[in-house]
Structure formats: C-alpha cells, structure tokens
Amino acid sequence: MATSTGKESAGDVPSGLWRHRDFRNLWLGQTSSMFAAHMVAVIFPLLASVSLNASLFEMGLLSAAGYVPYIGVSLFAGVWLDRKPKRAIIVLCDIARALLLLAIPLAWWLDLLSVPTLLVVALLVGCFSVVADVGGASILPALVERDDLIEGNSKLELSASSASIAGSALGGGIFQLLAGPVSMLINTVLFALSAFFTALIRGERGPAESTEGGEGSEGTGEGGEAGQSIWRDMADGVAFVTGHVTVRTLVLTTLVINFFMAIAEPVALVFVTRTLDIPPYTVGLILAASGVGALVGAVIAAPMSRLLPLGRLLVLTATLTGVASLLTPLATLVPAPAAVALMIAMYVLDAAMIVVYNINVRSYRSAITPDEMQGRMNATNRMAGMGVMPIGAVLGGLLGTAVGTLPALVLASLGTLLAPLVLVCSHVRTVKRVPVPQPEAEPTA
C-alpha cells in the first residue's frame, strides 16, 4: 500500500492514523468544531428562552432553523466541495461561523439583540455548518488510504460522541456562569481553532490523484465537465446516488432509520415523563446514556468490523437498533426502577449500534465513491437523511395523538426493522469488507 501524503511513518497498527500529520490536523479541527456546534445547540435556545423571553412559536422556529439548511443548502454544498479544494472551504465556513457568533455579544452590548436577530444568526450558522459538515465527511478519503477509512471515521465519531456529552454539558454551564450572550465568545474561539488546524492540512489529493473504490462506479461516476452548470452538477450527484445500487441501498436504509427514529423522538419524551411518570432528573440520566452508548460504539466499531463481514455487521447493527427501541414500550410492564434500567439499556444499546452502523456505512460509501463525487454523494445523503426528520417528528406527534404513545412507539420500532430487511434483500448482505483499490500491475519489459 502506498504511503499517503502526510503520513509520517508506516505500520498497519490500530493507532496508525495518529502518526498521520494531516489526519491529526483534521481530527483537531473537527473536534474543536464539534464541541462548538454542540455548545451552540444548547446556548441558542437558552438565549431565546431565558434572555429574550421567546414565545413557543419562536422557539419552534429556532428549532426548525437547524433542519432547513440541510434541505436547502446540501446539494449546492456538494457541488461546491467537488469543484474546489475542500480544506479551504471548511476553513472559510469555520471563520464565517466564528464571526457570526461574535455578532451576538456585540448586538447584546449595543442593546440590539432580539429573537429575529438570533433566528437570522442561527440560520446563517446552520448554512455554513451544513457545508462544513459535508466537507468534513468528504475530505477524509482525500487524506488517507481506503483501508484507513474505518479507523479514521471511528476516531472522528469518538470525538463526535464526546462532544455530544461534554459539549452539551459545557454549553449549559458556561451559559449559567457567564452572561448569556457573552458565552458565545467561547464558541467563536473554538471555531477559530478549527479553522487554524484545518488550514494546516497540506496533503489533500485532488480527484486526478485518487483512485476509485473497489466496486467501481455503477452510476454516473465521472465528474462534471469544465464549465458545466451547477444545476447539472447537482443532477449528476443525485443521479450517482440513485443510479449506484450500493450507495442507493445504503442511503435508503439510513433514511428509513432516521425517519422512524424521528417519529419516536417526540413521543418517547411524553411517554417517559407522563406514562412512566419518571421525574425530570432521572430523564436527564436516561438521555445521557445515549452519549455513553455513542462512546462505546465508537470504540468497538473497528474491532467489530474486523470480527464480522461488513454485510452481516450492517444487518446485525440495524436489527439491534430496532430491537433495542422495543425496550421502551416494554418498560410499562415492569416496576419503576426496572423501567429506568430498561430505558438506560435501550439508549446505550441503540446509540452504540447506530454509531457502529454509521461508521461502517460511511466508510463503505466513501470507498466505493469516486473522489470527484465525494462531496455530492455526502450532500445528497445528508439531505435525504436529515430532510425526513422534521416530517417524521410531525408525523410522530400526530400518530401519538391519534393512537396513543405506547402504540406509536411500537409502530416506530417495527418501522425501524424495515432497514435490516432492505439490507437482507440486497447484495450488501454478502459484502465481506470495505473494498480497497488493488495496485496496478507493473508493465512487463
């Protein structure tokens, strides 16, 4: 295997990517960005509710602002990232987010901070976050070899899980410790650090320098022609995802899981607090278990991928995700302490399996996608996966109202089990491992 740019020493060891200079800088930048993003996700609604006395309708608009950019910006982001160096775009997005967040304490100091101002900032930050998010997922295959993708994605997922737990807790603590708007200064610094470390990356390969995945391109694998319109590039990206049978199957299973999890999310909170009558502090403990599960998943993803064939691993993790969610309605049949234990077990198992599934799916998708399509493939996947979540959440509320919380949760859990069924009915179940491009044979004299 050829040594990739930025790799300071060889050696196929589990911690090998820590020796890869460019991956270290990517990991440091992404980790800073993830912590800032999770802190912002906590501080924004606190600012609206506590500092600005926002109405319930305004709080709903603020929440929706987090989903809208995925629907409206993702495809444009994918084309942009496939046309230009991804490192520079990620740096630009980090700098933009740092400056936008700096506007909040400045507006507060000038007595101009209001809910509409916060909504505009949240929407703009969300747009740049979508581009940076797609860019972070697309740049990894341009920095490391294909057989390092699972290790790289595992390390990045471990950071995401840690940021989910610590970043959310720090966001609330910093908001309480400092004057609300001033707390945004911490996130400005974190996004600036992310831009700094990402700017240190030097070995990003362009499409011409990279090899395609082991399965080749079953759809439109070629990049857009010079001078081709952005609309044609977007259409090519969607056509690649829908035309490549493997990528299409993986996107469909992710969409199914996200959709039915979104249905269960609003119903589950009402079910836990009202049907099970679990007090708020215990609810917090239960929700924190998902962060623990995500950490566990990030740690065991690589060992599990070495232990099981890839196709079987994806079927197993998707199945366990659906089975784990059935523990929530099962909690109605046991005493309160056992119900809490069941809920904690559900969140740990569910989060762990989702993370293992995501790491392997992300690595598989990246390995079989040509480098000139990485941005558009990831963008189309994000738009599909995130775009169904607000629809699922609204449907979950309507379903819970119509049939009750318990039947709604059971239906959502059974719906999640459609994902492994799709995998079993496809060729993906027979895949042994993430494909690695074979070196070309040297010509004979």
Short mmCIF file of C-alpha atoms in Angstrom, two decimals:
data_model
loop_
_atom_site.label_atom_id
_atom_site.label_comp_id
_atom_site.label_asym_id
_atom_site.label_seq_id
_atom_site.Cartn_x
_atom_site.Cartn_y
_atom_site.Cartn_z
CA MET A 1 0.00 0.00 0.00
CA ALA A 2 1.38 3.37 -0.94
CA THR A 3 2.07 5.79 1.83
CA SER A 4 -0.32 8.74 1.66
CA THR A 5 0.76 12.33 1.84
CA GLY A 6 1.30 13.50 5.40
CA LYS A 7 1.83 10.04 6.84
CA GLU A 8 5.00 10.29 8.81
CA SER A 9 5.64 6.59 9.31
CA ALA A 10 4.31 3.31 8.05
CA GLY A 11 2.83 0.48 10.05
CA ASP A 12 -0.60 -1.12 9.99
CA VAL A 13 -1.43 -0.66 13.66
CA PRO A 14 -4.77 0.41 15.20
CA SER A 15 -3.38 3.80 16.20
CA GLY A 16 -1.58 4.36 12.87
CA LEU A 17 -3.53 7.47 11.89
CA TRP A 18 -2.25 9.34 14.93
CA ARG A 19 1.08 9.31 13.04
CA HIS A 20 -0.61 10.84 10.00
CA ARG A 21 0.05 14.60 10.22
CA ASP A 22 -2.85 15.67 8.02
CA PHE A 23 -5.32 13.38 9.80
CA ARG A 24 -4.19 14.77 13.18
CA ASN A 25 -4.89 18.30 11.98
CA LEU A 26 -8.26 17.25 10.55
CA TRP A 27 -9.14 15.50 13.82
CA LEU A 28 -8.14 18.53 15.92
CA GLY A 29 -10.12 20.87 13.68
CA GLN A 30 -13.19 18.66 13.55
CA THR A 31 -13.12 18.05 17.32
CA SER A 32 -12.99 21.81 18.03
CA SER A 33 -15.82 22.38 15.57
CA MET A 34 -17.96 19.57 17.06
CA PHE A 35 -17.59 20.90 20.61
CA ALA A 36 -18.54 24.40 19.44
CA ALA A 37 -21.54 23.09 17.48
CA HIS A 38 -22.94 21.15 20.46
CA MET A 39 -22.42 24.10 22.80
CA VAL A 40 -24.18 26.41 20.34
CA ALA A 41 -27.09 23.95 20.09
CA VAL A 42 -27.62 24.36 23.85
CA ILE A 43 -26.88 28.08 24.17
CA PHE A 44 -29.12 29.26 21.28
CA PRO A 45 -32.42 28.00 22.82
CA LEU A 46 -31.30 29.13 26.29
CA LEU A 47 -30.63 32.62 24.92
CA ALA A 48 -34.05 32.69 23.28
CA SER A 49 -35.93 31.36 26.29
CA VAL A 50 -34.05 32.88 29.24
CA SER A 51 -32.52 36.08 27.89
CA LEU A 52 -35.06 37.07 25.23
CA ASN A 53 -38.31 35.55 26.60
CA ALA A 54 -39.15 33.94 23.24
CA SER A 55 -42.65 32.58 22.66
CA LEU A 56 -43.31 28.89 21.97
CA PHE A 57 -43.79 29.70 18.28
CA GLU A 58 -40.43 31.49 18.18
CA MET A 59 -38.77 28.55 19.94
CA GLY A 60 -40.24 26.27 17.27
CA LEU A 61 -38.83 28.49 14.52
CA LEU A 62 -35.42 28.39 16.19
CA SER A 63 -35.54 24.59 16.30
CA ALA A 64 -36.59 24.38 12.64
CA ALA A 65 -33.68 26.64 11.68
CA GLY A 66 -31.40 23.69 12.41
CA TYR A 67 -33.05 21.47 9.75
CA VAL A 68 -33.83 23.94 6.96
CA PRO A 69 -30.20 24.34 5.76
CA TYR A 70 -29.87 20.57 5.21
CA ILE A 71 -32.79 20.72 2.79
CA GLY A 72 -31.87 23.95 1.04
CA VAL A 73 -28.07 24.00 1.06
CA SER A 74 -26.82 20.39 0.96
CA LEU A 75 -26.82 19.84 -2.82
CA PHE A 76 -25.18 23.20 -3.54
CA ALA A 77 -22.57 22.40 -0.88
CA GLY A 78 -21.82 19.05 -2.52
CA VAL A 79 -21.18 20.63 -5.93
CA TRP A 80 -19.02 23.38 -4.43
CA LEU A 81 -16.95 20.87 -2.47
CA ASP A 82 -16.40 18.70 -5.56
CA ARG A 83 -15.28 21.70 -7.62
CA LYS A 84 -12.92 23.35 -5.13
CA PRO A 85 -10.34 22.22 -2.53
CA LYS A 86 -12.34 21.03 0.46
CA ARG A 87 -9.80 22.21 3.04
CA ALA A 88 -10.16 25.86 2.01
CA ILE A 89 -13.97 25.66 2.06
CA ILE A 90 -14.03 24.13 5.57
CA VAL A 91 -11.68 26.88 6.80
CA LEU A 92 -13.92 29.54 5.24
CA CYS A 93 -17.01 28.06 6.93
CA ASP A 94 -15.29 27.95 10.33
CA ILE A 95 -14.20 31.58 10.04
CA ALA A 96 -17.72 32.60 8.96
CA ARG A 97 -19.28 30.80 11.94
CA ALA A 98 -16.79 32.41 14.33
CA LEU A 99 -17.63 35.89 13.03
CA LEU A 100 -21.39 35.28 13.04
CA LEU A 101 -21.33 34.13 16.66
CA LEU A 102 -19.21 37.16 17.56
CA ALA A 103 -22.13 39.29 16.36
CA ILE A 104 -24.32 38.05 19.23
CA PRO A 105 -22.36 39.54 22.18
CA LEU A 106 -21.76 42.63 20.05
CA ALA A 107 -25.52 43.05 19.42
CA TRP A 108 -26.17 42.46 23.13
CA TRP A 109 -23.60 45.12 24.07
CA LEU A 110 -25.28 47.57 21.64
CA ASP A 111 -28.73 46.60 23.02
CA LEU A 112 -29.77 45.29 19.58
CA LEU A 113 -30.11 41.59 20.39
CA SER A 114 -33.61 40.21 19.67
CA VAL A 115 -35.28 36.94 18.69
CA PRO A 116 -35.30 37.83 14.94
CA THR A 117 -31.58 38.64 15.19
CA LEU A 118 -30.95 35.28 16.86
CA LEU A 119 -33.00 33.48 14.18
CA VAL A 120 -31.01 35.09 11.36
CA VAL A 121 -27.70 34.19 13.02
CA ALA A 122 -28.90 30.62 13.72
CA LEU A 123 -29.98 30.14 10.10
CA LEU A 124 -26.71 31.51 8.69
CA VAL A 125 -24.61 29.47 11.13
CA GLY A 126 -26.68 26.43 10.13
CA CYS A 127 -25.96 27.00 6.43
CA PHE A 128 -22.20 27.21 7.00
CA SER A 129 -22.42 24.20 9.34
CA VAL A 130 -24.03 22.08 6.61
CA VAL A 131 -21.22 22.93 4.18
CA ALA A 132 -18.55 22.24 6.83
CA ASP A 133 -20.31 19.02 7.86
CA VAL A 134 -20.41 17.68 4.29
CA GLY A 135 -16.84 18.87 3.76
CA GLY A 136 -15.58 17.09 6.87
CA ALA A 137 -17.13 13.82 5.67
CA SER A 138 -15.83 14.27 2.10
CA ILE A 139 -12.21 15.28 2.78
CA LEU A 140 -11.20 12.16 4.72
CA PRO A 141 -10.91 9.90 1.61
CA ALA A 142 -8.66 12.57 0.04
CA LEU A 143 -6.26 12.41 3.02
CA VAL A 144 -5.98 8.73 3.96
CA GLU A 145 -5.95 5.40 2.15
CA ARG A 146 -9.19 3.47 1.63
CA ASP A 147 -8.25 0.80 4.20
CA ASP A 148 -7.78 3.53 6.83
CA LEU A 149 -11.33 4.88 6.45
CA ILE A 150 -12.90 2.81 9.24
CA GLU A 151 -10.15 3.82 11.68
CA GLY A 152 -10.43 7.48 10.65
CA ASN A 153 -14.22 7.53 10.88
CA SER A 154 -14.05 5.74 14.26
CA LYS A 155 -11.75 8.39 15.68
CA LEU A 156 -13.93 11.20 14.34
CA GLU A 157 -17.08 9.51 15.67
CA LEU A 158 -15.42 9.18 19.09
CA SER A 159 -14.88 12.94 19.06
CA ALA A 160 -18.49 13.49 18.00
CA SER A 161 -19.74 11.31 20.86
CA SER A 162 -17.52 13.09 23.40
CA ALA A 163 -18.65 16.47 22.08
CA SER A 164 -22.28 15.38 22.35
CA ILE A 165 -21.85 14.66 26.06
CA ALA A 166 -19.28 17.22 27.20
CA GLY A 167 -20.19 19.96 24.74
CA SER A 168 -23.85 19.97 25.74
CA ALA A 169 -22.97 19.99 29.45
CA LEU A 170 -20.36 22.73 28.97
CA GLY A 171 -22.82 24.82 26.95
CA GLY A 172 -25.31 24.92 29.82
CA GLY A 173 -22.60 25.52 32.42
CA ILE A 174 -20.91 28.33 30.51
CA PHE A 175 -24.25 29.99 29.82
CA GLN A 176 -25.01 29.96 33.55
CA LEU A 177 -21.50 31.07 34.55
CA LEU A 178 -21.21 33.95 32.07
CA ALA A 179 -23.78 36.45 30.90
CA GLY A 180 -25.77 34.52 28.27
CA PRO A 181 -24.66 36.30 25.07
CA VAL A 182 -21.05 36.54 26.28
CA SER A 183 -20.89 32.72 26.38
CA MET A 184 -20.78 32.77 22.57
CA LEU A 185 -17.20 34.08 22.76
CA ILE A 186 -16.04 30.58 23.78
CA ASN A 187 -17.57 29.12 20.63
CA THR A 188 -16.01 31.85 18.50
CA VAL A 189 -12.60 30.75 19.80
CA LEU A 190 -13.37 27.06 19.15
CA PHE A 191 -14.42 27.69 15.54
CA ALA A 192 -11.29 29.82 15.05
CA LEU A 193 -9.18 26.91 16.37
CA SER A 194 -10.96 24.59 13.96
CA ALA A 195 -10.07 26.91 11.06
CA PHE A 196 -6.44 27.08 12.24
CA PHE A 197 -5.89 23.31 12.45
CA THR A 198 -7.74 22.60 9.21
CA ALA A 199 -5.61 25.21 7.44
CA LEU A 200 -2.50 23.21 8.44
CA ILE A 201 -3.57 20.29 6.23
CA ARG A 202 -1.22 20.07 3.26
CA GLY A 203 -1.80 16.69 1.62
CA GLU A 204 -5.34 16.86 0.23
CA ARG A 205 -5.42 14.85 -3.00
CA GLY A 206 -7.40 16.09 -5.97
CA PRO A 207 -9.66 13.74 -7.97
CA ALA A 208 -6.96 13.11 -10.56
CA GLU A 209 -4.56 11.85 -7.89
CA SER A 210 -7.05 9.46 -6.27
CA THR A 211 -8.23 6.00 -7.17
CA GLU A 212 -11.80 4.80 -7.31
CA GLY A 213 -13.28 2.27 -4.92
CA GLY A 214 -13.02 -1.47 -5.42
CA GLU A 215 -16.52 -1.90 -6.82
CA GLY A 216 -16.17 0.86 -9.37
CA SER A 217 -18.94 3.23 -10.29
CA GLU A 218 -22.22 1.70 -11.26
CA GLY A 219 -23.85 5.08 -11.89
CA THR A 220 -22.53 8.35 -13.22
CA GLY A 221 -19.03 8.11 -11.84
CA GLU A 222 -17.47 10.86 -13.91
CA GLY A 223 -17.12 14.34 -12.51
CA GLY A 224 -18.73 17.29 -14.16
CA GLU A 225 -17.17 18.69 -17.31
CA ALA A 226 -15.37 22.01 -17.26
CA GLY A 227 -17.83 24.86 -17.43
CA GLN A 228 -20.77 22.63 -16.58
CA SER A 229 -23.59 24.42 -14.76
CA ILE A 230 -24.08 23.96 -11.04
CA TRP A 231 -27.56 22.56 -11.70
CA ARG A 232 -26.12 19.86 -13.96
CA ASP A 233 -23.51 19.03 -11.31
CA MET A 234 -26.25 18.73 -8.69
CA ALA A 235 -28.26 16.50 -11.00
CA ASP A 236 -25.17 14.35 -11.61
CA GLY A 237 -24.71 13.93 -7.85
CA VAL A 238 -28.32 12.84 -7.33
CA ALA A 239 -28.08 10.58 -10.39
CA PHE A 240 -24.93 8.95 -8.99
CA VAL A 241 -26.60 8.20 -5.65
CA THR A 242 -29.84 6.93 -7.21
CA GLY A 243 -28.05 5.07 -10.03
CA HIS A 244 -25.39 3.32 -7.95
CA VAL A 245 -27.18 0.31 -6.50
CA THR A 246 -24.95 0.03 -3.42
CA VAL A 247 -24.94 3.73 -2.49
CA ARG A 248 -28.68 3.89 -3.14
CA THR A 249 -29.30 0.94 -0.80
CA LEU A 250 -27.17 2.45 1.97
CA VAL A 251 -28.87 5.85 1.67
CA LEU A 252 -32.30 4.17 1.73
CA THR A 253 -31.56 2.21 4.92
CA THR A 254 -30.22 5.33 6.64
CA LEU A 255 -33.31 7.26 5.56
CA VAL A 256 -35.59 4.54 7.00
CA ILE A 257 -33.76 4.51 10.35
CA ASN A 258 -33.78 8.32 10.65
CA PHE A 259 -37.43 8.61 9.66
CA PHE A 260 -38.75 6.15 12.24
CA MET A 261 -36.38 7.41 14.95
CA ALA A 262 -37.74 10.91 14.30
CA ILE A 263 -41.29 9.56 14.71
CA ALA A 264 -40.34 8.05 18.08
CA GLU A 265 -38.41 11.05 19.43
CA PRO A 266 -41.26 13.45 20.41
CA VAL A 267 -43.46 10.54 21.53
CA ALA A 268 -40.75 8.98 23.71
CA LEU A 269 -40.30 12.08 25.88
CA VAL A 270 -44.04 12.31 26.57
CA PHE A 271 -44.16 8.55 27.20
CA VAL A 272 -41.29 8.67 29.70
CA THR A 273 -42.48 11.72 31.63
CA ARG A 274 -46.24 11.05 31.64
CA THR A 275 -46.94 7.35 31.05
CA LEU A 276 -43.98 6.10 33.12
CA ASP A 277 -44.07 9.19 35.42
CA ILE A 278 -40.26 9.35 35.59
CA PRO A 279 -39.00 12.57 37.28
CA PRO A 280 -37.01 15.12 35.22
CA TYR A 281 -33.62 14.48 36.86
CA THR A 282 -33.94 10.77 36.06
CA VAL A 283 -34.95 11.64 32.49
CA GLY A 284 -31.67 13.56 32.19
CA LEU A 285 -29.78 10.49 33.38
CA ILE A 286 -31.58 8.34 30.81
CA LEU A 287 -30.84 10.74 27.95
CA ALA A 288 -27.18 10.95 28.97
CA ALA A 289 -26.97 7.17 28.46
CA SER A 290 -27.14 7.72 24.68
CA GLY A 291 -23.86 9.64 24.87
CA VAL A 292 -22.27 6.76 26.76
CA GLY A 293 -23.59 4.35 24.15
CA ALA A 294 -22.17 6.50 21.36
CA LEU A 295 -18.74 6.41 23.01
CA VAL A 296 -18.96 2.63 23.32
CA GLY A 297 -19.95 2.36 19.68
CA ALA A 298 -17.04 4.49 18.52
CA VAL A 299 -14.61 2.27 20.47
CA ILE A 300 -15.99 -1.09 19.29
CA ALA A 301 -16.68 -0.17 15.64
CA ALA A 302 -13.24 -1.09 14.30
CA PRO A 303 -12.91 -4.38 16.27
CA MET A 304 -16.41 -5.42 15.18
CA SER A 305 -15.60 -4.63 11.54
CA ARG A 306 -12.57 -6.92 11.78
CA LEU A 307 -14.56 -9.66 13.52
CA LEU A 308 -17.62 -9.78 11.22
CA PRO A 309 -18.07 -9.49 7.45
CA LEU A 310 -19.28 -6.00 6.57
CA GLY A 311 -22.68 -7.02 5.20
CA ARG A 312 -23.55 -9.14 8.23
CA LEU A 313 -22.33 -6.40 10.56
CA LEU A 314 -24.65 -3.83 8.94
CA VAL A 315 -27.62 -6.20 9.14
CA LEU A 316 -26.82 -7.02 12.79
CA THR A 317 -26.43 -3.40 13.96
CA ALA A 318 -29.54 -2.21 12.10
CA THR A 319 -31.54 -5.09 13.60
CA LEU A 320 -30.30 -4.46 17.14
CA THR A 321 -31.23 -0.78 16.77
CA GLY A 322 -34.86 -1.71 16.07
CA VAL A 323 -34.94 -4.39 18.78
CA ALA A 324 -33.43 -2.01 21.35
CA SER A 325 -36.16 0.57 20.71
CA LEU A 326 -38.77 -2.03 21.71
CA LEU A 327 -37.39 -1.88 25.27
CA THR A 328 -39.12 1.49 25.74
CA PRO A 329 -42.73 0.21 25.46
CA LEU A 330 -41.65 -2.91 27.36
CA ALA A 331 -40.88 -0.64 30.35
CA THR A 332 -44.61 -0.29 31.04
CA LEU A 333 -44.70 -3.94 32.18
CA VAL A 334 -42.11 -3.67 34.98
CA PRO A 335 -41.76 -1.65 38.24
CA ALA A 336 -40.35 1.87 38.13
CA PRO A 337 -36.67 1.05 38.99
CA ALA A 338 -36.59 -1.72 36.39
CA ALA A 339 -38.25 0.63 33.88
CA VAL A 340 -35.46 3.16 34.34
CA ALA A 341 -32.85 0.40 33.91
CA LEU A 342 -34.57 -0.77 30.72
CA MET A 343 -34.63 2.77 29.34
CA ILE A 344 -30.94 3.29 30.10
CA ALA A 345 -30.10 -0.06 28.48
CA MET A 346 -32.16 0.93 25.44
CA TYR A 347 -30.36 4.26 24.98
CA VAL A 348 -26.90 2.70 25.45
CA LEU A 349 -27.53 -0.21 23.04
CA ASP A 350 -29.37 1.91 20.49
CA ALA A 351 -26.69 4.62 20.37
CA ALA A 352 -23.82 2.10 20.28
CA MET A 353 -25.32 0.16 17.38
CA ILE A 354 -26.21 3.32 15.45
CA VAL A 355 -22.62 4.58 15.77
CA VAL A 356 -21.11 1.23 14.67
CA TYR A 357 -23.56 1.17 11.75
CA ASN A 358 -22.81 4.78 10.76
CA ILE A 359 -19.03 4.36 10.86
CA ASN A 360 -19.09 1.29 8.63
CA VAL A 361 -21.70 2.69 6.23
CA ARG A 362 -19.81 5.98 5.92
CA SER A 363 -16.54 4.14 5.27
CA TYR A 364 -18.18 1.81 2.73
CA ARG A 365 -19.88 4.67 0.87
CA SER A 366 -16.65 6.66 0.72
CA ALA A 367 -14.65 3.67 -0.52
CA ILE A 368 -16.96 2.93 -3.48
CA THR A 369 -17.49 6.57 -4.49
CA PRO A 370 -15.07 8.27 -6.91
CA ASP A 371 -13.26 11.16 -5.27
CA GLU A 372 -14.77 13.68 -7.69
CA MET A 373 -18.22 12.63 -6.40
CA GLN A 374 -17.49 12.57 -2.65
CA GLY A 375 -18.99 15.98 -1.90
CA ARG A 376 -22.17 15.45 -3.92
CA MET A 377 -22.66 11.90 -2.61
CA ASN A 378 -22.36 13.04 1.02
CA ALA A 379 -24.53 16.09 0.37
CA THR A 380 -27.32 14.02 -1.23
CA ASN A 381 -27.14 11.54 1.64
CA ARG A 382 -27.33 14.32 4.27
CA MET A 383 -30.23 16.00 2.53
CA ALA A 384 -32.18 12.73 2.32
CA GLY A 385 -31.34 11.58 5.85
CA MET A 386 -31.91 14.91 7.58
CA GLY A 387 -34.76 16.06 5.33
CA VAL A 388 -37.08 13.30 6.54
CA MET A 389 -36.54 14.11 10.23
CA PRO A 390 -38.87 17.13 10.55
CA ILE A 391 -41.51 15.15 8.59
CA GLY A 392 -41.06 12.19 10.94
CA ALA A 393 -41.22 14.40 14.03
CA VAL A 394 -44.51 15.99 12.93
CA LEU A 395 -45.92 12.58 11.98
CA GLY A 396 -44.84 11.20 15.37
CA GLY A 397 -46.79 13.89 17.18
CA LEU A 398 -49.88 13.25 15.05
CA LEU A 399 -49.56 9.48 15.44
CA GLY A 400 -49.13 9.73 19.22
CA THR A 401 -52.22 11.92 19.42
CA ALA A 402 -54.28 9.57 17.24
CA VAL A 403 -53.38 6.14 18.65
CA GLY A 404 -51.60 6.91 21.94
CA THR A 405 -47.92 7.00 22.92
CA LEU A 406 -47.46 3.26 23.51
CA PRO A 407 -48.85 2.07 20.12
CA ALA A 408 -46.95 4.89 18.37
CA LEU A 409 -43.65 3.78 19.90
CA VAL A 410 -44.27 0.14 18.95
CA LEU A 411 -45.10 1.13 15.37
CA ALA A 412 -41.97 3.30 15.15
CA SER A 413 -39.80 0.44 16.46
CA LEU A 414 -41.29 -2.03 13.98
CA GLY A 415 -40.76 0.51 11.21
CA THR A 416 -37.07 0.75 12.10
CA LEU A 417 -36.76 -3.01 11.45
CA LEU A 418 -37.52 -2.33 7.78
CA ALA A 419 -33.91 -1.12 7.44
CA PRO A 420 -32.23 -4.52 8.06
CA LEU A 421 -34.91 -6.09 5.84
CA VAL A 422 -33.79 -3.82 2.97
CA LEU A 423 -30.17 -4.88 3.58
CA VAL A 424 -31.05 -8.59 3.69
CA CYS A 425 -32.92 -8.30 0.38
CA SER A 426 -29.93 -6.60 -1.29
CA HIS A 427 -26.44 -7.73 -2.32
CA VAL A 428 -24.98 -5.69 0.56
CA ARG A 429 -25.52 -8.61 2.96
CA THR A 430 -22.83 -10.60 1.06
CA VAL A 431 -20.11 -7.91 1.20
CA LYS A 432 -17.09 -9.08 3.16
CA ARG A 433 -15.21 -5.84 3.83
CA VAL A 434 -14.74 -2.23 2.78
CA PRO A 435 -13.20 -2.53 -0.73
CA VAL A 436 -9.60 -1.41 -1.16
CA PRO A 437 -8.28 -0.48 -4.62
CA GLN A 438 -5.76 -3.02 -5.92
CA PRO A 439 -2.35 -1.73 -7.08
CA GLU A 440 -1.89 -1.79 -10.83
CA ALA A 441 0.42 -4.47 -12.21
CA GLU A 442 3.74 -3.13 -13.49
CA PRO A 443 4.13 -3.39 -17.27
CA THR A 444 6.45 -6.11 -18.49
CA ALA A 445 9.51 -5.18 -20.47
#
